[in-house]
Coordinates of C-alpha atoms in Angstrom, one line a residue:
X15 CA 54.0 -44.1 9.5
X16 CA 51.1 -44.9 8.7
X17 CA 50.0 -43.8 11.8
X18 CA 52.0 -40.3 10.8
X19 CA 49.6 -40.2 8.2
X20 CA 46.4 -41.8 8.7
X21 CA 46.7 -38.3 11.6
X22 CA 47.6 -36.1 8.6
X23 CA 44.5 -37.1 6.7
X24 CA 42.7 -37.6 9.3
X25 CA 43.2 -34.0 10.8
X26 CA 42.8 -32.8 6.6
X27 CA 39.1 -34.4 6.4
X28 CA 38.0 -32.2 9.7
X29 CA 39.3 -29.2 8.3
X30 CA 37.3 -29.8 5.2
X31 CA 34.5 -31.4 7.0
X32 CA 34.6 -27.6 9.7
X33 CA 35.2 -25.8 6.0
X34 CA 32.2 -27.3 4.3
X35 CA 30.0 -26.7 7.7
X36 CA 30.1 -23.0 6.9
X37 CA 31.0 -22.4 2.9
X38 CA 28.6 -25.9 1.7
X39 CA 25.2 -23.2 2.0
X40 CA 26.3 -20.2 -0.3
X41 CA 27.9 -22.8 -3.0
X42 CA 25.7 -25.0 -3.6
X43 CA 23.6 -24.0 -6.4
X44 CA 27.8 -23.8 -8.4
X45 CA 28.8 -27.0 -10.8
X46 CA 24.2 -26.5 -11.7
X47 CA 23.3 -24.8 -15.0
X48 CA 20.5 -23.2 -13.9
X49 CA 16.8 -23.7 -15.0
X50 CA 16.8 -22.8 -18.5
X51 CA 14.4 -23.4 -21.6
X52 CA 16.6 -22.4 -24.1
X53 CA 14.5 -24.7 -26.8
X54 CA 10.7 -23.8 -25.5
X55 CA 12.7 -19.6 -26.3
X56 CA 13.5 -20.6 -29.8
X57 CA 10.2 -22.1 -30.2
X58 CA 8.6 -19.4 -29.3
X59 CA 10.2 -16.7 -31.0
X60 CA 10.1 -18.7 -34.3
X61 CA 6.6 -18.1 -34.0
X62 CA 5.5 -14.7 -33.1
X63 CA 7.6 -14.1 -36.2
X64 CA 5.4 -16.4 -38.3
X65 CA 1.7 -15.3 -36.6
X66 CA 1.0 -12.7 -36.6
X67 CA -1.3 -12.3 -33.3
X68 CA 0.6 -14.6 -31.5
X69 CA 2.4 -12.1 -29.9
X70 CA -1.0 -10.2 -28.5
X71 CA -1.5 -13.7 -26.3
X72 CA 2.1 -13.7 -24.8
X73 CA 3.1 -10.0 -24.3
X74 CA 1.6 -9.7 -20.7
X75 CA 3.7 -12.9 -20.3
X76 CA 6.8 -12.4 -21.6
X77 CA 9.6 -9.3 -20.7
X78 CA 13.2 -9.3 -22.1
X79 CA 14.5 -10.7 -19.0
X80 CA 12.5 -13.6 -18.8
X81 CA 14.6 -15.4 -21.3
X82 CA 17.9 -17.1 -21.0
X83 CA 20.2 -17.1 -24.3
X84 CA 20.9 -13.1 -24.5
X85 CA 20.9 -13.7 -27.5
X86 CA 17.0 -14.2 -27.7
X87 CA 16.7 -11.1 -24.9
X88 CA 17.8 -9.1 -28.3
X89 CA 15.6 -10.5 -30.7
X90 CA 12.5 -10.5 -27.5
X91 CA 13.5 -6.2 -27.4
X92 CA 13.2 -5.6 -31.1
X93 CA 9.8 -7.8 -31.4
X94 CA 8.5 -5.5 -28.1
X95 CA 9.3 -2.4 -30.0
X96 CA 7.7 -3.2 -33.4
X97 CA 4.8 -4.0 -31.8
X98 CA 4.9 -0.1 -29.5
X99 CA 4.9 1.4 -32.9
X100 CA 2.0 -0.6 -34.6
X101 CA 4.0 -2.4 -37.0
X102 CA 4.0 -6.1 -38.6
X103 CA 5.9 -8.5 -36.5
X104 CA 7.9 -11.2 -39.1
X105 CA 10.9 -12.2 -40.2
X106 CA 12.2 -9.1 -42.2
X107 CA 11.3 -7.0 -40.0
X108 CA 12.8 -7.9 -37.2
X109 CA 16.2 -9.0 -38.7
X110 CA 15.9 -4.8 -40.5
X111 CA 15.1 -3.4 -36.9
X112 CA 17.9 -5.8 -35.3
X113 CA 20.7 -4.1 -38.4
X114 CA 18.6 -0.5 -37.5
X115 CA 20.3 -1.0 -34.2
X116 CA 23.2 -2.7 -34.2
X117 CA 22.1 -5.9 -32.3
X118 CA 21.4 -8.1 -35.5
X119 CA 25.1 -9.4 -35.6
X120 CA 26.1 -9.5 -32.2
X121 CA 23.0 -12.4 -32.4
X122 CA 24.7 -14.6 -34.8
X123 CA 22.9 -12.2 -38.2
X124 CA 20.1 -13.1 -40.0
X125 CA 20.8 -17.0 -40.4
X126 CA 20.0 -17.5 -36.6
X127 CA 16.8 -15.3 -37.3
X128 CA 15.8 -17.2 -40.0
X129 CA 16.9 -21.1 -38.4
X130 CA 13.8 -19.6 -35.4
X131 CA 11.2 -20.0 -37.4
X132 CA 12.2 -23.5 -38.0
X133 CA 12.0 -24.5 -34.6
X134 CA 8.1 -24.1 -34.8
X135 CA 5.4 -25.0 -37.0
X136 CA 3.2 -23.2 -35.9
X137 CA 2.0 -20.5 -32.2
X138 CA -0.6 -23.3 -30.5
X139 CA 1.3 -23.4 -28.3
X140 CA 2.8 -20.6 -27.5
X141 CA 0.8 -19.8 -24.5
X142 CA 2.2 -22.8 -22.3
X143 CA 5.6 -21.8 -23.9
X144 CA 5.7 -18.7 -22.4
X145 CA 4.6 -19.4 -19.1
X146 CA 7.4 -22.0 -18.4
X147 CA 10.3 -19.5 -19.7
X148 CA 8.4 -16.6 -17.4
X149 CA 8.4 -20.1 -14.6
X150 CA 12.2 -20.6 -15.6
X151 CA 12.9 -16.6 -14.7
X152 CA 10.9 -17.0 -11.5
X153 CA 12.6 -19.6 -10.6
X154 CA 16.5 -17.9 -11.4
X155 CA 15.5 -15.0 -9.8
X156 CA 14.9 -17.3 -6.7
X157 CA 18.2 -18.4 -6.2
X158 CA 19.4 -15.2 -6.9
X159 CA 18.2 -13.7 -4.0
X160 CA 18.3 -16.7 -1.5
X161 CA 21.7 -16.7 -2.4
X162 CA 22.4 -13.0 -1.4
X163 CA 20.6 -14.2 1.6
X164 CA 22.9 -16.7 2.0
X165 CA 25.6 -15.0 1.5
X166 CA 25.0 -11.8 3.3
X167 CA 23.4 -14.5 6.7
X168 CA 26.8 -14.6 7.3
X169 CA 28.7 -11.1 7.5
X170 CA 28.4 -10.4 10.7
X171 CA 28.5 -6.3 9.9
X172 CA 25.0 -7.3 8.2
X173 CA 21.5 -5.2 9.6
X174 CA 19.5 -8.6 10.6
X175 CA 16.2 -6.4 9.9
X176 CA 17.8 -4.8 7.2
X177 CA 18.0 -9.0 5.6
X178 CA 14.6 -9.6 6.9
X179 CA 13.4 -7.6 5.4
X180 CA 15.7 -7.4 1.3
X181 CA 14.5 -10.8 1.8
X182 CA 10.7 -10.3 2.4
X183 CA 10.9 -7.3 0.0
X184 CA 12.7 -10.3 -2.4
X185 CA 10.3 -12.6 -2.9
X186 CA 7.6 -10.3 -2.6
X187 CA 7.8 -8.9 -5.9
X188 CA 9.1 -12.6 -7.5
X189 CA 5.1 -13.5 -5.7
X190 CA 3.8 -10.3 -7.5
X191 CA 5.0 -11.4 -11.4
X192 CA 8.1 -8.5 -11.6
X193 CA 5.1 -6.7 -12.7
X194 CA 6.5 -3.4 -11.1
X195 CA 8.4 -0.8 -12.6
X196 CA 11.1 1.6 -11.1
X197 CA 11.2 4.0 -15.1
X198 CA 9.0 3.5 -17.4
X199 CA 8.9 6.1 -20.9
X200 CA 5.9 9.1 -21.0
X201 CA 4.1 7.6 -23.8
X202 CA 3.2 4.3 -21.5
X203 CA 2.4 6.6 -18.9
X204 CA 0.4 8.8 -21.1
X205 CA -0.9 5.6 -21.9
X206 CA -1.8 4.8 -18.6
X207 CA -3.8 8.6 -17.5
X208 CA -5.6 8.7 -20.7
X209 CA -6.9 5.3 -19.7
X210 CA -7.9 6.1 -15.3
X211 CA -9.5 9.7 -17.3
X212 CA -11.9 7.6 -19.2
X213 CA -12.7 5.2 -16.6
X214 CA -13.1 8.3 -14.0
X215 CA -15.6 10.2 -17.3
X216 CA -18.4 6.6 -16.6
X217 CA -18.0 8.0 -12.6
X218 CA -20.6 9.7 -11.1
X219 CA -20.1 10.0 -7.4
X220 CA -17.1 11.6 -8.1
X221 CA -14.6 9.4 -6.3
X222 CA -11.2 8.6 -7.5
X223 CA -10.4 6.6 -4.1
X224 CA -10.8 4.6 -1.4
X225 CA -14.5 6.4 0.1
X226 CA -14.0 8.0 3.5
X227 CA -18.0 8.3 3.7
X228 CA -18.4 11.4 4.7
X229 CA -20.3 13.1 1.5
X230 CA -18.3 16.2 2.3
X231 CA -15.0 15.7 3.0
X232 CA -14.7 13.2 -0.3
X233 CA -16.0 16.0 -1.9
X234 CA -12.9 17.7 -1.4
X235 CA -10.4 14.1 -1.1
X236 CA -12.2 12.3 -4.1
X237 CA -11.7 9.4 -1.1
X238 CA -8.7 8.2 0.1
X239 CA -6.2 8.3 -2.7
X240 CA -4.1 5.5 -3.6
X241 CA -0.7 5.2 -2.8
X242 CA -1.3 7.8 -0.1
X243 CA 0.0 9.1 3.6
X244 CA -3.0 10.3 5.1
X245 CA -1.6 10.9 8.9
X246 CA -5.0 12.1 11.2
X247 CA -4.1 14.1 13.7
X248 CA -5.5 15.4 17.4
X249 CA -5.1 15.6 21.1
X250 CA -7.1 13.0 22.9
X251 CA -10.3 12.2 23.4
X252 CA -11.0 14.6 20.0
X253 CA -11.9 11.0 19.3
X254 CA -9.0 10.0 16.7
X255 CA -10.3 6.1 16.6
X256 CA -13.5 6.5 16.2
X257 CA -13.0 8.4 12.8
X258 CA -11.1 6.0 11.2
X259 CA -13.2 2.9 12.8
X260 CA -16.3 5.4 10.8
X261 CA -13.9 5.5 7.8
X262 CA -13.3 2.0 7.8
X263 CA -16.6 0.4 8.5
X264 CA -17.8 2.6 5.8
X265 CA -14.6 1.9 2.9
X266 CA -15.8 -2.3 4.0
X267 CA -19.7 -2.6 4.9
X268 CA -21.0 0.4 2.1
X269 CA -18.3 0.1 -0.3
X270 CA -17.0 -3.3 -0.1
X271 CA -13.0 -2.2 -0.1
X272 CA -11.4 -4.8 1.6
X273 CA -9.1 -2.8 4.8
X274 CA -7.0 -4.1 7.5
X275 CA -6.8 -1.7 11.1
X276 CA -3.2 -2.1 12.9
X277 CA -4.5 -1.4 16.6
X278 CA -1.3 -0.8 18.8
X279 CA -3.8 0.2 22.1
X280 CA -7.2 -1.3 22.5
X281 CA -8.0 -4.7 21.3
X282 CA -9.4 -5.9 18.9
X283 CA -12.5 -6.6 20.4
X284 CA -12.3 -2.8 21.9
X285 CA -12.6 -2.0 18.0
X286 CA -15.7 -4.7 17.6
X287 CA -17.4 -3.0 20.7
X288 CA -17.3 -0.2 19.7
X289 CA -18.1 -1.1 15.9
X290 CA -21.2 -3.0 16.9
X291 CA -22.5 0.7 19.2
X292 CA -21.9 2.2 16.2
X293 CA -23.8 -0.4 13.3
X294 CA -26.8 -1.1 15.8
X295 CA -27.2 2.2 18.0
X296 CA -26.8 0.6 21.1
X297 CA -24.0 2.7 24.0
X298 CA -21.3 1.5 24.3
X299 CA -21.8 1.6 28.2
X300 CA -23.9 -1.3 27.5
X301 CA -22.5 -2.7 25.0
X302 CA -19.3 -3.2 27.6
X303 CA -21.0 -4.2 30.1
X304 CA -23.3 -7.0 28.2
X305 CA -26.8 -5.0 30.3
X306 CA -28.7 -5.1 27.0
X307 CA -32.5 -5.3 27.2
X308 CA -34.3 -8.2 25.0
X309 CA -35.5 -5.9 22.5
X310 CA -32.0 -4.7 22.4
X311 CA -30.0 -7.9 22.1
X312 CA -33.2 -8.7 19.3
X313 CA -31.7 -4.8 17.6
X314 CA -28.2 -6.4 18.3
X315 CA -28.4 -8.9 16.1
X316 CA -30.6 -7.9 13.8
X317 CA -28.0 -5.3 12.4
X318 CA -25.2 -7.5 12.8
X319 CA -24.9 -8.9 10.1
X320 CA -23.6 -6.3 7.4
X321 CA -21.0 -6.2 10.2
X322 CA -19.8 -9.5 10.2
X323 CA -19.3 -9.8 6.1
X324 CA -17.5 -6.5 6.6
X325 CA -14.6 -7.5 4.2
X326 CA -11.8 -5.9 7.4
X327 CA -9.4 -6.9 9.2
X328 CA -8.2 -6.1 12.9
X329 CA -4.4 -6.8 13.9
X330 CA -4.2 -5.7 17.8
X331 CA -0.2 -6.8 17.6
X332 CA 1.4 -4.6 20.9
X333 CA 4.2 -1.9 19.6
X334 CA 4.5 -3.4 16.2
X335 CA 7.7 -2.4 15.0
X336 CA 7.7 -1.5 11.2
X337 CA 9.5 -4.3 9.5
X338 CA 7.0 -7.2 10.9
X339 CA 4.6 -3.8 10.0
X340 CA 5.5 -4.2 6.0
X341 CA 5.9 -8.1 5.8
X342 CA 1.7 -8.4 6.6
X343 CA 0.7 -6.0 4.9
X344 CA 2.9 -7.2 2.3
X345 CA 1.3 -11.0 2.9
X346 CA -2.4 -9.6 3.4
X347 CA -2.2 -7.7 0.4
X348 CA -1.7 -10.3 -1.4
X349 CA -3.8 -12.4 0.1
X350 CA -6.9 -10.0 0.4
X351 CA -5.8 -7.7 -1.7
X352 CA -6.5 -4.6 0.8
X353 CA -7.8 -1.5 -0.2
X354 CA -6.2 0.6 2.4
X355 CA -3.7 0.4 6.1
X356 CA -4.8 2.4 8.5
X357 CA -2.8 2.6 12.0
X358 CA -3.6 3.4 16.1
X359 CA -1.7 5.4 16.1
X360 CA 1.6 5.5 14.8
X361 CA 3.8 7.1 18.6
X362 CA 3.6 3.8 19.6
X363 CA 4.6 2.2 16.3
X364 CA 8.7 1.4 17.1
X365 CA 11.0 1.8 14.3
X366 CA 14.4 -1.4 13.5
X367 CA 16.2 -2.8 16.2
X368 CA 16.3 -2.4 20.2
X369 CA 18.4 0.6 20.0
X370 CA 18.0 3.3 22.2
X371 CA 18.4 6.4 19.6
X372 CA 16.9 9.8 19.3
X373 CA 13.1 8.9 19.2
X374 CA 12.2 12.1 16.4
X375 CA 14.5 10.0 14.3
X376 CA 12.7 6.8 14.7
X377 CA 9.4 8.4 14.3
X378 CA 10.9 10.7 11.1
X379 CA 12.3 7.1 10.0
X380 CA 9.5 5.4 10.5
X381 CA 6.6 7.8 8.4
X382 CA 9.7 7.4 5.7
X383 CA 8.3 3.6 6.0
X384 CA 5.0 4.0 6.6
X385 CA 4.8 6.4 3.0
X386 CA 6.7 4.0 1.4
X387 CA 4.6 0.6 2.0
X388 CA 2.4 3.1 0.3
X389 CA 3.8 3.5 -2.7
X390 CA 4.5 -0.1 -3.0
X391 CA 1.3 -1.8 -2.0
X392 CA -0.3 0.8 -3.8
X393 CA -3.0 1.7 -1.3
X394 CA -3.2 5.4 1.3
X395 CA -2.1 4.3 4.9
X396 CA -4.4 6.3 7.3
X397 CA -1.7 7.1 10.3
X398 CA -3.7 8.2 13.5
X399 CA -0.8 10.5 15.7
X400 CA -0.6 12.2 18.5
X401 CA -0.4 16.8 19.1
X402 CA 2.1 17.2 21.4
X403 CA 0.7 20.4 24.9
X404 CA 1.6 23.3 22.9
X405 CA -2.0 23.1 22.2
X406 CA -3.8 23.6 25.5
X407 CA -1.5 26.1 26.3
X408 CA -3.2 28.7 23.6
X409 CA -4.9 31.3 24.4
X410 CA -8.6 32.3 23.0
X411 CA -11.1 30.8 21.6
X412 CA -9.5 29.8 17.3
X413 CA -6.5 29.2 19.7
X414 CA -7.2 25.5 21.2
X415 CA -7.0 25.0 16.6
X416 CA -3.9 22.4 15.8
X417 CA -1.8 23.5 13.4
X418 CA 1.1 21.8 11.5
X419 CA 3.7 22.9 14.0
X420 CA 1.4 20.9 16.5
X421 CA 2.7 16.9 14.8
X422 CA 4.3 15.6 18.0
X423 CA 7.9 14.2 17.8
X424 CA 8.9 15.0 14.4
X425 CA 8.6 17.0 11.5
X426 CA 9.3 14.5 9.1
X427 CA 6.0 13.0 8.9
X428 CA 4.2 17.4 7.4
X429 CA 7.0 16.1 5.0
X430 CA 5.9 12.6 4.7
X431 CA 2.8 13.6 4.4
X432 CA 0.1 13.4 1.9
X433 CA -2.2 15.2 3.8
X434 CA -2.5 15.5 7.4
X435 CA -5.5 15.6 9.0
X436 CA -6.8 18.0 12.6
X437 CA -9.7 16.6 14.3
X438 CA -10.7 19.2 16.5
X439 CA -14.4 19.2 18.6
X440 CA -14.9 23.1 20.3
X441 CA -17.5 21.8 23.3
X442 CA -14.1 19.5 24.1
X443 CA -13.1 23.5 25.0
X444 CA -16.3 24.4 27.0
X445 CA -17.4 26.8 23.6
X446 CA -20.5 26.0 22.9
X447 CA -21.6 28.4 19.9
X448 CA -19.7 29.7 16.7
X449 CA -19.6 32.6 14.9
X450 CA -22.8 32.6 13.7
X451 CA -24.8 31.5 17.1
X452 CA -25.0 28.5 15.4
X453 CA -24.5 25.5 18.4
X454 CA -21.3 23.8 18.1
X455 CA -22.5 21.0 20.3
X456 CA -21.8 17.0 19.2
X457 CA -20.1 18.6 16.2
X458 CA -16.6 18.1 15.1
X459 CA -13.8 19.0 12.7
X460 CA -12.0 17.9 10.2
X461 CA -9.4 20.4 9.6
X462 CA -7.2 18.8 6.0
X463 CA -4.0 21.4 7.5
X464 CA -2.5 19.5 4.5
X465 CA -3.1 19.1 0.8
X466 CA -0.4 17.9 -1.3
X467 CA -2.7 17.0 -4.8
X468 CA -6.0 19.5 -3.9
X469 CA -7.1 22.1 -2.1
X470 CA -7.7 22.5 2.0
X471 CA -10.2 22.9 4.2
X472 CA -12.4 22.4 7.4
X473 CA -15.6 20.1 6.6
X474 CA -17.9 19.5 10.3
X475 CA -19.2 16.1 11.5
X476 CA -20.8 15.1 13.6
X477 CA -19.9 13.2 16.3
X478 CA -22.0 10.9 18.2
X479 CA -20.2 9.6 21.7
X480 CA -22.7 7.7 23.2
X481 CA -22.5 5.4 19.7
X482 CA -18.4 6.7 19.4
X483 CA -18.6 7.0 16.0
X484 CA -18.8 10.9 13.5
X485 CA -21.5 11.0 11.4
X486 CA -22.4 13.5 8.3
X487 CA -23.3 17.0 9.8
X488 CA -26.5 18.0 8.1
X489 CA -27.2 22.0 6.7
X490 CA -29.7 22.0 9.3
X491 CA -27.2 21.1 12.4
X492 CA -29.5 18.1 13.1
X493 CA -28.4 15.1 14.3
X494 CA -28.7 12.2 11.0
X495 CA -31.5 10.5 11.1
X496 CA -29.9 7.1 10.8
X497 CA -26.3 5.8 10.7
X498 CA -26.8 3.8 7.2
X499 CA -28.0 7.3 5.8
X500 CA -25.4 9.4 6.3
X501 CA -22.7 6.7 5.6
X502 CA -24.4 6.8 2.3
X503 CA -22.8 6.8 -0.6
X504 CA -23.1 10.7 -2.0
X505 CA -25.1 10.8 -5.3
X506 CA -23.3 15.1 -5.3
X507 CA -20.1 16.1 -5.4
X508 CA -20.3 19.1 -8.1
X509 CA -20.8 21.9 -5.0
X510 CA -19.3 21.8 -1.5
X511 CA -22.3 22.2 1.5
X512 CA -22.5 25.8 3.2
X513 CA -21.0 24.8 6.0
X514 CA -17.7 23.3 4.4
X515 CA -15.2 25.7 4.6
X516 CA -12.2 25.6 1.6
X517 CA -9.1 27.0 1.0
X518 CA -6.8 26.6 -2.6
X519 CA -3.9 24.8 -1.4
X520 CA -0.8 26.9 0.4
X521 CA 1.4 24.3 1.2
X522 CA 4.5 26.1 -0.7
X523 CA 3.1 29.6 2.1
X524 CA 2.7 27.8 5.1
X525 CA 5.3 28.0 7.8
X526 CA 5.4 25.6 10.4
X527 CA 4.1 28.3 13.0
X528 CA 1.8 30.1 11.7
X529 CA -1.6 28.1 11.6
X530 CA -3.7 26.8 8.5
X531 CA -7.0 29.0 9.3

């Protein structure tokens, strides 16, 4: 009998052990009180109603949701409302405000609010107390996110890439101190807009985004704008990589804007060799072979200093998928505060998982993800893209100019992009002169085919093939005197140069089968 009982007991124990083995992680927080500091919440709220200057000290630290006690959330919301209305904050005004919005009795009436002021004598340590309250909230958020991850990880139907993305995003949001807000009231946005306009009024160069370093291009765009997805497309051998490397070099060397280049096609050493060639004005072929004369070695070492100090990051991970890209960008934004992201090139990226779905749909999901990253991190994302072979089959001297319908593999690229730029070199197709008889040797055109927030146009640049770089094109169509002179920040953006063609935005009237120009 005892043996049977013992066996049954062991059986029960084994079953329980097996069960706990799988259920313990998801219930590890049950029975425990979430991190909180209600006594400090009371002290902070009391101090806010005692001294009028206390709120300005903690207004950027505290939000209603950081308070653990629901009544304290309501009280702080009333205090926040009074602050927004520029009204004084004290026991009477807070009580009156809560009585008007119907929350006074919910928190315990005027008696409870009055008792809060008895919890503290002054606001001397209010900032320290506020930070502890905020830290407790962050702990609770970490527990919430971790619990959700554990729960979803046990579900067989969960997409692992979606789960990893959610985990990364949740932790990134916490690292950003929960400053992101999904919605804002109009008066808040107006204040931000006016502050931005006041800041822009003091600027003399007309740049509102990350500069490209090309004077005429920046006149039209104002620089690469935050949260914009910029697609730069061209046929092979047009100089896509050379163009974005020139942009990256200008932003990081001339303007000290941190940037990252994701190179899916070339190694980091190959990219740096191109940058060295453009910076030192030593032919790319010589650098590739190491066949440099003594004076060229001296020139290389004398000019490479500014490039080595540039805040430019290069990631040459092959076959990068969108999840890895998003995760890396979040970390780089947190660690280096990157101001621009460049991808070379979009068609080499992969979507979620390893599935063999429709490639056009996959490219569409990638372009949407790139736009999402641009908005989330508030930085411009420049993505290179290939064009279809339809360009090559069109007849006539102007038939080789790219148009929006030439974007390869997905029309959603055009839809998601804030700007679409095409690179075009007439010389490549044997066109030696333009309609005015000017030489097109070494001339590359940047065709702004779509500009959601501005004008479209054509910007001619100088393409210097032996140095693998682009530079400003002077009105005389003469080569620029030096790399640094041609890439210097613009001093006058009042009007475009004479060789720039600008047209008002016509995106509402444009069709895929019509050329932009």
